[in-house]
Tab-separated table of N, CA, C and O in Angstrom:
chain	number	residue	atom	x	y	z
A	734	MET	N	0.804	-1.081	0.026
A	734	MET	CA	0.079	-0.013	0.028
A	734	MET	C	0.969	1.219	0.024
A	734	MET	O	1.656	1.252	0.755
A	735	ALA	N	0.670	2.057	-0.962
A	735	ALA	CA	1.451	3.306	-0.993
A	735	ALA	C	1.077	4.306	0.430
A	735	ALA	O	-0.008	4.424	0.675
A	736	ILE	N	2.102	5.120	0.535
A	736	ILE	CA	2.102	5.935	1.796
A	736	ILE	C	0.977	7.019	1.748
A	736	ILE	O	0.361	7.479	2.446
A	737	THR	N	0.740	7.298	0.219
A	737	THR	CA	-0.265	8.232	0.028
A	737	THR	C	-1.540	7.826	0.353
A	737	THR	O	-2.578	8.578	0.557
A	738	ASP	N	-1.733	6.477	0.278
A	738	ASP	CA	-3.092	5.940	0.691
A	738	ASP	C	-3.226	5.709	2.146
A	738	ASP	O	-4.420	5.385	2.424
A	739	MET	N	-2.260	5.805	3.054
A	739	MET	CA	-2.269	5.657	4.240
A	739	MET	C	-2.368	6.789	5.069
A	739	MET	O	-2.336	8.017	4.537
A	740	ASN	N	-2.906	6.647	6.291
A	740	ASN	CA	-3.180	7.890	7.178
A	740	ASN	C	-2.109	8.123	8.013
A	740	ASN	O	-1.693	7.425	8.961
A	741	TYR	N	-1.172	9.019	7.436
A	741	TYR	CA	0.128	9.262	8.207
A	741	TYR	C	-0.043	10.752	9.000
A	741	TYR	O	0.764	10.943	9.421
A	742	LYS	N	-1.198	11.246	9.046
A	742	LYS	CA	-1.491	12.309	9.616
A	742	LYS	C	-1.223	12.221	11.253
A	742	LYS	O	-1.107	13.110	11.906
A	743	ASN	N	-1.247	10.786	11.657
A	743	ASN	CA	-0.995	10.553	13.047
A	743	ASN	C	0.324	10.746	13.324
A	743	ASN	O	0.547	10.946	14.717
A	744	PHE	N	1.168	11.171	12.578
A	744	PHE	CA	2.546	11.467	12.881
A	744	PHE	C	2.784	13.048	13.271
A	744	PHE	O	3.699	13.380	13.806
A	745	GLN	N	1.733	14.013	12.686
A	745	GLN	CA	1.936	15.270	12.797
A	745	GLN	C	1.877	15.740	14.194
A	745	GLN	O	2.808	16.420	14.506
A	746	TYR	N	0.888	15.381	14.881
A	746	TYR	CA	0.959	15.985	16.245
A	746	TYR	C	1.993	15.560	17.105
A	746	TYR	O	2.539	16.445	17.824
A	747	PRO	N	2.507	14.237	17.132
A	747	PRO	CA	3.712	13.933	18.074
A	747	PRO	C	4.776	14.637	17.501
A	747	PRO	O	5.730	15.185	18.287
A	748	LEU	N	5.059	14.936	16.184
A	748	LEU	CA	6.298	15.553	15.596
A	748	LEU	C	6.171	16.997	16.234
A	748	LEU	O	7.124	17.592	16.671
A	749	GLU	N	5.046	17.964	16.221
A	749	GLU	CA	4.726	19.106	16.485
A	749	GLU	C	5.266	19.242	18.122
A	749	GLU	O	5.872	20.144	18.503
A	750	THR	N	4.576	18.164	18.901
A	750	THR	CA	4.837	18.201	20.279
A	750	THR	C	6.342	18.158	20.543
A	750	THR	O	6.881	18.579	21.492
A	751	GLU	N	7.099	16.954	19.914
A	751	GLU	CA	8.321	16.840	20.046
A	751	GLU	C	9.317	18.150	19.722
A	751	GLU	O	10.032	18.411	20.297
A	752	TYR	N	8.746	18.777	18.628
A	752	TYR	CA	9.499	20.067	18.146
A	752	TYR	C	9.564	21.115	19.449
A	752	TYR	O	10.507	21.679	19.745
A	753	LEU	N	8.187	21.263	19.952
A	753	LEU	CA	8.170	22.213	21.015
A	753	LEU	C	8.864	21.916	22.088
A	753	LEU	O	9.629	22.687	22.821
A	754	SER	N	8.937	20.653	22.547
A	754	SER	CA	9.459	20.041	23.481
A	754	SER	C	11.123	20.383	23.482
A	754	SER	O	11.878	20.637	24.448
A	755	LEU	N	11.716	19.682	22.409
A	755	LEU	CA	13.117	19.779	22.128
A	755	LEU	C	13.628	21.520	22.048
A	755	LEU	O	14.553	21.735	22.639
A	756	ALA	N	12.696	22.282	21.595
A	756	ALA	CA	13.062	23.740	21.610
A	756	ALA	C	13.059	24.319	22.896
A	756	ALA	O	14.039	25.028	23.176
A	757	GLU	N	12.307	24.009	23.939
A	757	GLU	CA	12.475	24.282	25.289
A	757	GLU	C	13.598	23.634	25.877
A	757	GLU	O	14.370	24.258	26.671
A	758	LYS	N	13.865	22.310	25.702
A	758	LYS	CA	15.056	21.653	26.237
A	758	LYS	C	16.420	22.258	25.639
A	758	LYS	O	17.313	22.386	26.518
A	759	LEU	N	16.387	22.794	24.386
A	759	LEU	CA	17.654	23.114	23.842
A	759	LEU	C	17.984	24.486	24.671
A	759	LEU	O	18.986	24.736	25.071
A	760	LYS	N	16.771	25.311	24.931
A	760	LYS	CA	17.021	26.745	25.555
A	760	LYS	C	17.376	26.429	26.853
A	760	LYS	O	18.452	27.095	27.447
A	761	ASN	N	16.998	25.553	27.685
A	761	ASN	CA	17.371	25.215	28.997
A	761	ASN	C	18.666	24.618	29.011
A	761	ASN	O	19.467	24.856	29.960
A	762	GLU	N	18.948	23.788	28.077
A	762	GLU	CA	20.342	23.228	28.267
A	762	GLU	C	21.482	24.298	27.827
A	762	GLU	O	22.555	24.238	28.467
A	763	MET	N	21.076	25.323	26.982
A	763	MET	CA	21.987	26.187	26.896
A	763	MET	C	22.138	27.249	27.839
A	763	MET	O	23.450	27.675	28.174
A	764	LEU	N	21.258	27.395	28.796
A	764	LEU	CA	21.427	28.186	30.141
A	764	LEU	C	22.216	27.322	30.971
A	764	LEU	O	23.303	27.854	31.535
A	765	ILE	N	22.105	26.005	31.139
A	765	ILE	CA	22.858	25.154	32.135
A	765	ILE	C	24.176	25.057	31.880
A	765	ILE	O	24.899	25.285	32.530
A	766	ASN	N	24.511	25.287	30.423
A	766	ASN	CA	25.811	25.003	29.850
A	766	ASN	C	26.381	26.347	29.853
A	766	ASN	O	27.517	26.470	29.206
A	767	HIS	N	25.693	27.396	30.137
A	767	HIS	CA	26.209	28.672	30.005
A	767	HIS	C	26.736	29.286	28.816
A	767	HIS	O	27.660	30.062	28.452
A	768	LEU	N	25.902	28.719	27.659
A	768	LEU	CA	26.323	29.278	26.363
A	768	LEU	C	25.661	30.846	26.392
A	768	LEU	O	26.113	31.449	25.512
A	769	ASN	N	24.744	30.994	27.148
A	769	ASN	CA	24.074	32.533	27.266
A	769	ASN	C	23.353	32.341	28.700
A	769	ASN	O	22.562	31.506	28.694
A	770	ASN	N	23.782	33.175	29.492
A	770	ASN	CA	23.088	33.153	30.887
A	770	ASN	C	21.953	34.052	30.855
A	770	ASN	O	21.302	34.237	31.875
A	771	ASN	N	21.426	34.774	29.786
A	771	ASN	CA	20.377	35.661	29.706
A	771	ASN	C	19.171	34.833	29.160
A	771	ASN	O	19.060	34.577	27.878
A	772	VAL	N	18.084	34.599	30.133
A	772	VAL	CA	16.893	33.954	29.634
A	772	VAL	C	16.101	34.669	28.560
A	772	VAL	O	15.934	34.161	27.582
A	773	THR	N	16.041	35.950	28.732
A	773	THR	CA	15.353	36.892	27.817
A	773	THR	C	16.009	36.737	26.573
A	773	THR	O	15.419	36.762	25.502
A	774	ALA	N	17.547	36.858	26.317
A	774	ALA	CA	18.072	36.794	25.144
A	774	ALA	C	17.861	35.453	24.492
A	774	ALA	O	17.838	35.454	23.246
A	775	ILE	N	17.905	34.344	25.261
A	775	ILE	CA	17.658	33.220	24.594
A	775	ILE	C	16.269	33.060	23.986
A	775	ILE	O	16.147	32.579	23.096
A	776	ASN	N	15.226	33.358	24.798
A	776	ASN	CA	13.871	33.542	24.400
A	776	ASN	C	13.623	34.357	22.902
A	776	ASN	O	12.692	34.191	22.241
A	777	ASP	N	14.571	35.379	23.038
A	777	ASP	CA	14.174	36.488	21.859
A	777	ASP	C	15.196	36.062	20.721
A	777	ASP	O	14.904	36.791	19.543
A	778	THR	N	16.065	35.129	20.718
A	778	THR	CA	16.800	34.676	19.728
A	778	THR	C	16.258	33.743	18.926
A	778	THR	O	15.320	32.884	19.298
A	779	ASP	N	16.385	33.772	17.400
A	779	ASP	CA	15.763	32.858	16.633
A	779	ASP	C	16.127	31.410	16.599
A	779	ASP	O	17.506	31.270	17.029
A	780	LEU	N	15.305	30.430	16.855
A	780	LEU	CA	15.468	29.347	17.155
A	780	LEU	C	16.868	28.648	16.157
A	780	LEU	O	17.526	27.851	16.622
A	781	ASN	N	16.638	29.022	15.015
A	781	ASN	CA	17.643	28.600	13.997
A	781	ASN	C	18.907	28.971	14.444
A	781	ASN	O	20.178	28.227	14.454
A	782	ASP	N	19.235	30.232	15.041
A	782	ASP	CA	20.360	30.711	15.470
A	782	ASP	C	21.023	29.978	16.610
A	782	ASP	O	21.942	29.674	17.022
A	783	LEU	N	19.869	29.634	17.408
A	783	LEU	CA	20.249	28.597	18.706
A	783	LEU	C	20.597	27.355	18.356
A	783	LEU	O	21.757	26.844	19.059
A	784	ILE	N	19.984	26.784	17.243
A	784	ILE	CA	20.517	25.698	16.811
A	784	ILE	C	22.097	25.685	16.346
A	784	ILE	O	23.007	24.757	16.523
A	785	VAL	N	22.277	26.843	15.534
A	785	VAL	CA	23.757	26.780	15.194
A	785	VAL	C	24.727	27.034	16.413
A	785	VAL	O	25.782	26.618	16.479
A	786	MET	N	24.055	27.861	17.478
A	786	MET	CA	25.143	27.773	18.441
A	786	MET	C	25.292	26.588	19.134
A	786	MET	O	26.506	26.163	19.718
A	787	ALA	N	24.180	25.821	19.538
A	787	ALA	CA	24.289	24.466	20.112
A	787	ALA	C	25.347	23.589	19.401
A	787	ALA	O	25.996	22.752	19.789
A	788	LYS	N	25.054	23.534	17.924
A	788	LYS	CA	25.773	22.616	17.096
A	788	LYS	C	27.373	23.000	17.064
A	788	LYS	O	28.310	22.195	17.072
A	789	SER	N	27.686	24.119	17.252
A	789	SER	CA	29.188	24.596	17.343
A	789	SER	C	29.729	24.637	18.872
A	789	SER	O	30.845	25.356	18.768
A	790	SER	N	28.876	24.378	19.692
A	790	SER	CA	29.531	24.376	21.151
A	790	SER	C	30.240	23.204	21.526
A	790	SER	O	31.072	23.231	22.442
A	791	PHE	N	30.245	22.069	20.831
A	791	PHE	CA	31.154	20.934	20.955
A	791	PHE	C	30.425	20.254	22.201
A	791	PHE	O	31.400	19.510	22.841
A	792	ILE	N	29.451	20.673	22.599
A	792	ILE	CA	28.892	19.918	23.954
A	792	ILE	C	27.944	18.890	23.221
A	792	ILE	O	26.801	19.092	22.621
A	793	PRO	N	28.180	17.429	23.345
A	793	PRO	CA	27.633	16.399	22.814
A	793	PRO	C	26.112	16.285	22.974
A	793	PRO	O	25.616	16.368	21.967
A	794	ASN	N	25.596	16.568	24.212
A	794	ASN	CA	24.116	16.474	24.235
A	794	ASN	C	23.524	17.617	23.641
A	794	ASN	O	22.228	17.562	23.120
A	795	LEU	N	24.126	19.100	23.652
A	795	LEU	CA	23.529	19.968	22.851
A	795	LEU	C	23.653	19.782	21.372
A	795	LEU	O	22.607	20.203	20.607
A	796	PHE	N	24.669	19.333	20.845
A	796	PHE	CA	24.773	19.054	19.434
A	796	PHE	C	23.764	17.989	19.115
A	796	PHE	O	23.057	18.257	18.009
A	797	ASP	N	23.481	16.764	19.787
A	797	ASP	CA	22.746	15.827	19.235
A	797	ASP	C	21.125	16.475	19.483
A	797	ASP	O	20.509	16.150	18.650
A	798	MET	N	20.799	17.299	20.509
A	798	MET	CA	19.589	17.763	20.545
A	798	MET	C	19.352	18.740	19.394
A	798	MET	O	18.189	18.833	18.703
A	799	ALA	N	20.257	19.492	19.055
A	799	ALA	CA	20.284	20.387	17.868
A	799	ALA	C	20.041	19.702	16.520
A	799	ALA	O	18.911	20.081	15.769
A	800	ILE	N	20.781	18.780	16.401
A	800	ILE	CA	20.596	17.896	15.023
A	800	ILE	C	19.056	17.143	15.112
A	800	ILE	O	18.407	17.162	14.028
A	801	ARG	N	18.843	16.712	16.059
A	801	ARG	CA	17.161	16.116	16.294
A	801	ARG	C	16.421	17.193	15.882
A	801	ARG	O	15.236	17.059	15.325
A	802	LEU	N	16.373	18.312	16.538
A	802	LEU	CA	15.597	19.385	16.467
A	802	LEU	C	15.510	19.890	15.025
A	802	LEU	O	14.313	20.251	14.362
A	803	GLU	N	16.606	19.935	14.325
A	803	GLU	CA	16.459	20.362	12.869
A	803	GLU	C	15.755	19.260	12.086
A	803	GLU	O	15.068	19.677	11.102
A	804	LYS	N	15.874	17.926	12.382
A	804	LYS	CA	15.159	16.940	11.617
A	804	LYS	C	13.835	17.062	12.005
A	804	LYS	O	12.826	16.644	10.923
A	805	VAL	N	13.419	17.221	13.178
A	805	VAL	CA	11.744	17.285	13.446
A	805	VAL	C	11.456	18.520	12.947
A	805	VAL	O	10.140	18.432	12.204
A	806	ASP	N	12.064	19.518	12.801
A	806	ASP	CA	11.551	20.773	12.210
A	806	ASP	C	11.444	20.464	10.701
A	806	ASP	O	10.370	21.131	10.018
A	807	ALA	N	12.034	19.872	9.958
A	807	ALA	CA	12.214	19.565	8.623
A	807	ALA	C	10.732	18.893	8.384
A	807	ALA	O	10.151	18.683	7.500
A	808	ALA	N	10.390	17.745	9.380
A	808	ALA	CA	9.393	16.819	9.205
A	808	ALA	C	7.975	17.655	9.362
A	808	ALA	O	7.104	17.571	8.525
A	809	VAL	N	8.037	18.563	10.264
A	809	VAL	CA	6.911	19.358	10.380
A	809	VAL	C	6.713	20.335	9.264
A	809	VAL	O	5.496	20.504	9.028
A	810	CYS	N	7.808	20.832	8.766
A	810	CYS	CA	7.457	21.753	7.508
A	810	CYS	C	7.068	20.995	6.435
A	810	CYS	O	6.265	21.497	5.695
A	811	SER	N	7.551	19.810	6.400
A	811	SER	CA	6.921	18.990	5.151
A	811	SER	C	5.519	18.573	5.321
A	811	SER	O	4.855	18.568	4.189
A	812	PHE	N	4.920	18.735	6.382
A	812	PHE	CA	3.625	18.452	6.623
A	812	PHE	C	2.848	19.779	5.976
A	812	PHE	O	1.896	19.701	5.185
A	813	LYS	N	3.432	20.895	6.301
A	813	LYS	CA	2.946	22.184	5.949
A	813	LYS	C	3.044	22.260	4.297
A	813	LYS	O	2.188	22.962	3.661
A	814	LEU	N	3.907	21.641	3.669
A	814	LEU	CA	4.314	21.764	2.470
A	814	LEU	C	3.374	20.653	1.461
A	814	LEU	O	3.403	20.667	0.254
A	815	GLY	N	2.883	19.743	2.356
A	815	GLY	CA	2.161	18.504	1.878
A	815	GLY	C	3.188	17.580	1.092
A	815	GLY	O	2.963	16.890	0.079
A	816	MET	N	4.234	17.494	1.764
A	816	MET	CA	5.442	16.651	1.175
A	816	MET	C	5.853	15.550	2.152
A	816	MET	O	6.550	14.868	1.846
A	817	TYR	N	5.005	15.487	3.316
A	817	TYR	CA	5.450	14.561	4.293
A	817	TYR	C	5.340	12.960	3.809
A	817	TYR	O	4.560	12.786	3.059
A	818	GLY	N	6.487	12.357	4.114
A	818	GLY	CA	6.509	10.693	3.712
A	818	GLY	C	7.198	10.710	2.316
A	818	GLY	O	7.387	9.461	1.921
A	819	LEU	N	7.730	11.865	1.792
A	819	LEU	CA	8.475	11.825	0.807
A	819	LEU	C	10.018	11.900	0.894
A	819	LEU	O	10.073	12.885	1.829
A	820	CYS	N	10.911	11.073	0.260
A	820	CYS	CA	12.290	11.208	0.676
A	820	CYS	C	12.708	12.560	0.200
A	820	CYS	O	12.498	13.242	-0.960
A	821	ALA	N	13.773	13.403	1.105
A	821	ALA	CA	14.130	14.515	0.862
A	821	ALA	C	15.218	14.773	-0.445
A	821	ALA	O	15.447	15.633	-0.889
A	822	ASP	N	15.631	13.368	-0.517
A	822	ASP	CA	16.610	13.444	-1.765
A	822	ASP	C	16.061	12.977	-3.138
A	822	ASP	O	16.118	13.574	-4.189
A	823	CYS	N	15.330	11.881	-3.193
A	823	CYS	CA	14.530	11.298	-4.407
A	823	CYS	C	13.209	11.702	-4.630
A	823	CYS	O	12.710	11.410	-5.661
A	824	GLU	N	12.544	11.991	-3.478
A	824	GLU	CA	11.175	12.293	-3.704
A	824	GLU	C	10.165	11.117	-3.711
A	824	GLU	O	9.136	11.276	-4.026
A	825	GLU	N	10.887	9.909	-3.575
A	825	GLU	CA	9.885	8.680	-3.542
A	825	GLU	C	9.630	8.539	-2.140
A	825	GLU	O	9.920	9.152	-1.334
A	826	GLU	N	8.422	7.635	-2.024
A	826	GLU	CA	7.840	7.460	-0.690
A	826	GLU	C	8.678	6.850	0.167
A	826	GLU	O	9.404	5.834	-0.115
A	827	ILE	N	8.610	7.162	1.364
A	827	ILE	CA	9.494	6.412	2.473
A	827	ILE	C	8.522	5.503	3.123
A	827	ILE	O	7.355	5.568	3.316
A	828	GLU	N	9.141	4.420	3.228
A	828	GLU	CA	8.301	3.127	3.957
A	828	GLU	C	7.732	3.470	5.112
A	828	GLU	O	7.969	4.158	5.961
A	829	TYR	N	6.380	3.242	5.238
A	829	TYR	CA	5.533	3.655	6.363
A	829	TYR	C	6.169	2.900	7.718
A	829	TYR	O	6.109	3.535	8.681
A	830	ASN	N	6.757	1.730	7.617
A	830	ASN	CA	7.411	1.178	8.741
A	830	ASN	C	8.588	2.194	9.281
A	830	ASN	O	8.810	2.129	10.426
A	831	ASP	N	9.488	2.787	8.420
A	831	ASP	CA	10.288	3.609	8.754
A	831	ASP	C	9.778	4.773	9.323
A	831	ASP	O	10.461	5.445	10.345
A	832	LEU	N	8.752	5.286	8.771
A	832	LEU	CA	8.209	6.519	9.504
A	832	LEU	C	7.518	6.210	11.151
A	832	LEU	O	7.664	6.929	11.889
A	833	GLU	N	7.231	4.859	11.184
A	833	GLU	CA	6.556	4.410	12.501
A	833	GLU	C	7.808	4.488	13.378
A	833	GLU	O	7.662	4.708	14.565
A	834	GLN	N	8.999	4.002	13.090
A	834	GLN	CA	10.365	3.881	13.656
A	834	GLN	C	10.616	5.270	14.253
A	834	GLN	O	11.075	5.589	15.305
A	835	ASP	N	10.567	6.184	13.261
A	835	ASP	CA	10.938	7.737	13.354
A	835	ASP	C	10.280	8.493	12.519
A	835	ASP	O	10.601	8.599	11.278
A	836	PRO	N	9.182	9.191	13.009
A	836	PRO	CA	8.396	9.928	12.131
A	836	PRO	C	9.282	11.324	11.353
A	836	PRO	O	8.589	11.781	10.620
A	837	ALA	N	10.330	11.460	11.954
A	837	ALA	CA	11.098	12.673	11.420
A	837	ALA	C	12.166	11.973	10.355
A	837	ALA	O	12.922	12.615	9.618
A	838	GLN	N	11.913	10.686	9.843
A	838	GLN	CA	12.900	10.190	8.998
A	838	GLN	C	12.662	11.044	7.576
A	838	GLN	O	11.708	10.947	6.928
A	839	PRO	N	13.715	11.530	7.293
A	839	PRO	CA	13.742	12.504	5.982
A	839	PRO	C	14.035	11.533	4.478
A	839	PRO	O	13.871	12.087	3.568
A	840	ARG	N	14.492	10.339	4.733
A	840	ARG	CA	14.851	9.736	3.592
A	840	ARG	C	14.327	8.246	3.593
A	840	ARG	O	14.223	7.656	4.333
A	841	CYS	N	14.382	7.986	2.269
A	841	CYS	CA	13.865	6.423	2.096
A	841	CYS	C	15.091	5.574	2.260
A	841	CYS	O	16.201	5.931	2.377
A	842	LYS	N	14.877	4.197	2.302
A	842	LYS	CA	15.757	3.192	2.714
A	842	LYS	C	17.196	3.521	1.591
A	842	LYS	O	18.165	3.437	2.001
A	843	ALA	N	16.715	3.496	0.436
A	843	ALA	CA	17.682	3.429	-0.662
A	843	ALA	C	18.615	4.529	-0.567
A	843	ALA	O	19.840	4.470	-0.753
A	844	CYS	N	18.030	5.853	-0.194
A	844	CYS	CA	18.731	7.010	-0.160
A	844	CYS	C	19.761	7.006	1.046
A	844	CYS	O	20.812	7.526	1.095
A	845	ARG	N	19.283	6.435	2.248
A	845	ARG	CA	19.878	6.361	3.516
A	845	ARG	C	21.090	5.431	3.234
A	845	ARG	O	22.305	5.690	3.623
A	846	GLU	N	20.822	4.132	2.478
A	846	GLU	CA	21.891	3.481	2.205
A	846	GLU	C	23.033	4.173	1.323
A	846	GLU	O	24.221	3.930	1.424
A	847	HIS	N	22.571	4.956	0.275
A	847	HIS	CA	23.337	5.463	-0.472
A	847	HIS	C	24.181	6.665	0.158
A	847	HIS	O	25.370	6.638	-0.061
A	848	SER	N	23.699	7.499	0.995
A	848	SER	CA	24.309	8.492	1.697
A	848	SER	C	25.432	7.951	2.782
A	848	SER	O	26.241	8.411	2.834
A	849	ARG	N	25.003	6.676	3.297
A	849	ARG	CA	26.036	6.140	4.267
A	849	ARG	C	27.105	5.703	3.658
A	849	ARG	O	28.229	5.689	3.976
A	850	TYR	N	26.861	5.113	2.267
A	850	TYR	CA	28.107	4.522	1.544
A	850	TYR	C	28.907	5.758	1.154
A	850	TYR	O	30.154	5.635	1.090
A	851	HIS	N	28.479	6.756	0.848
A	851	HIS	CA	29.215	7.907	0.408
A	851	HIS	C	29.875	8.840	1.502
A	851	HIS	O	30.657	9.717	1.137
A	852	HIS	N	29.199	8.889	2.716
A	852	HIS	CA	29.532	9.625	3.693
A	852	HIS	C	30.215	9.072	4.936
A	852	HIS	O	30.427	10.037	5.708
A	853	ASP	N	30.376	7.938	4.894
A	853	ASP	CA	30.901	7.255	6.231
A	853	ASP	C	32.471	7.377	6.044
A	853	ASP	O	33.114	7.309	5.061
């Protein structure tokens, strides 16, 4: 059954919830790790800028959180564009089982394997 025939809207709310949760966790972790001690400044800073700061901090948990937040943000945006469930590389459908395991999965299995081959 093609993903377009399946109901994958059930992934949207959990992704949006994860996005909001990760954004708050990232801000809190940045305060804890003293990347910025000003709560107002962190709350006023664009989230994309905070992600860049977290990724360049070389603090593993911040880096991982920022990477996950980018991935979840991309999935949330793909819903808005009507492209959710399509591979970011080849635009083929992502297997439903892969989306069940990780609703923020941006690539189909073939592209993940190809990417791993070229980037490892």
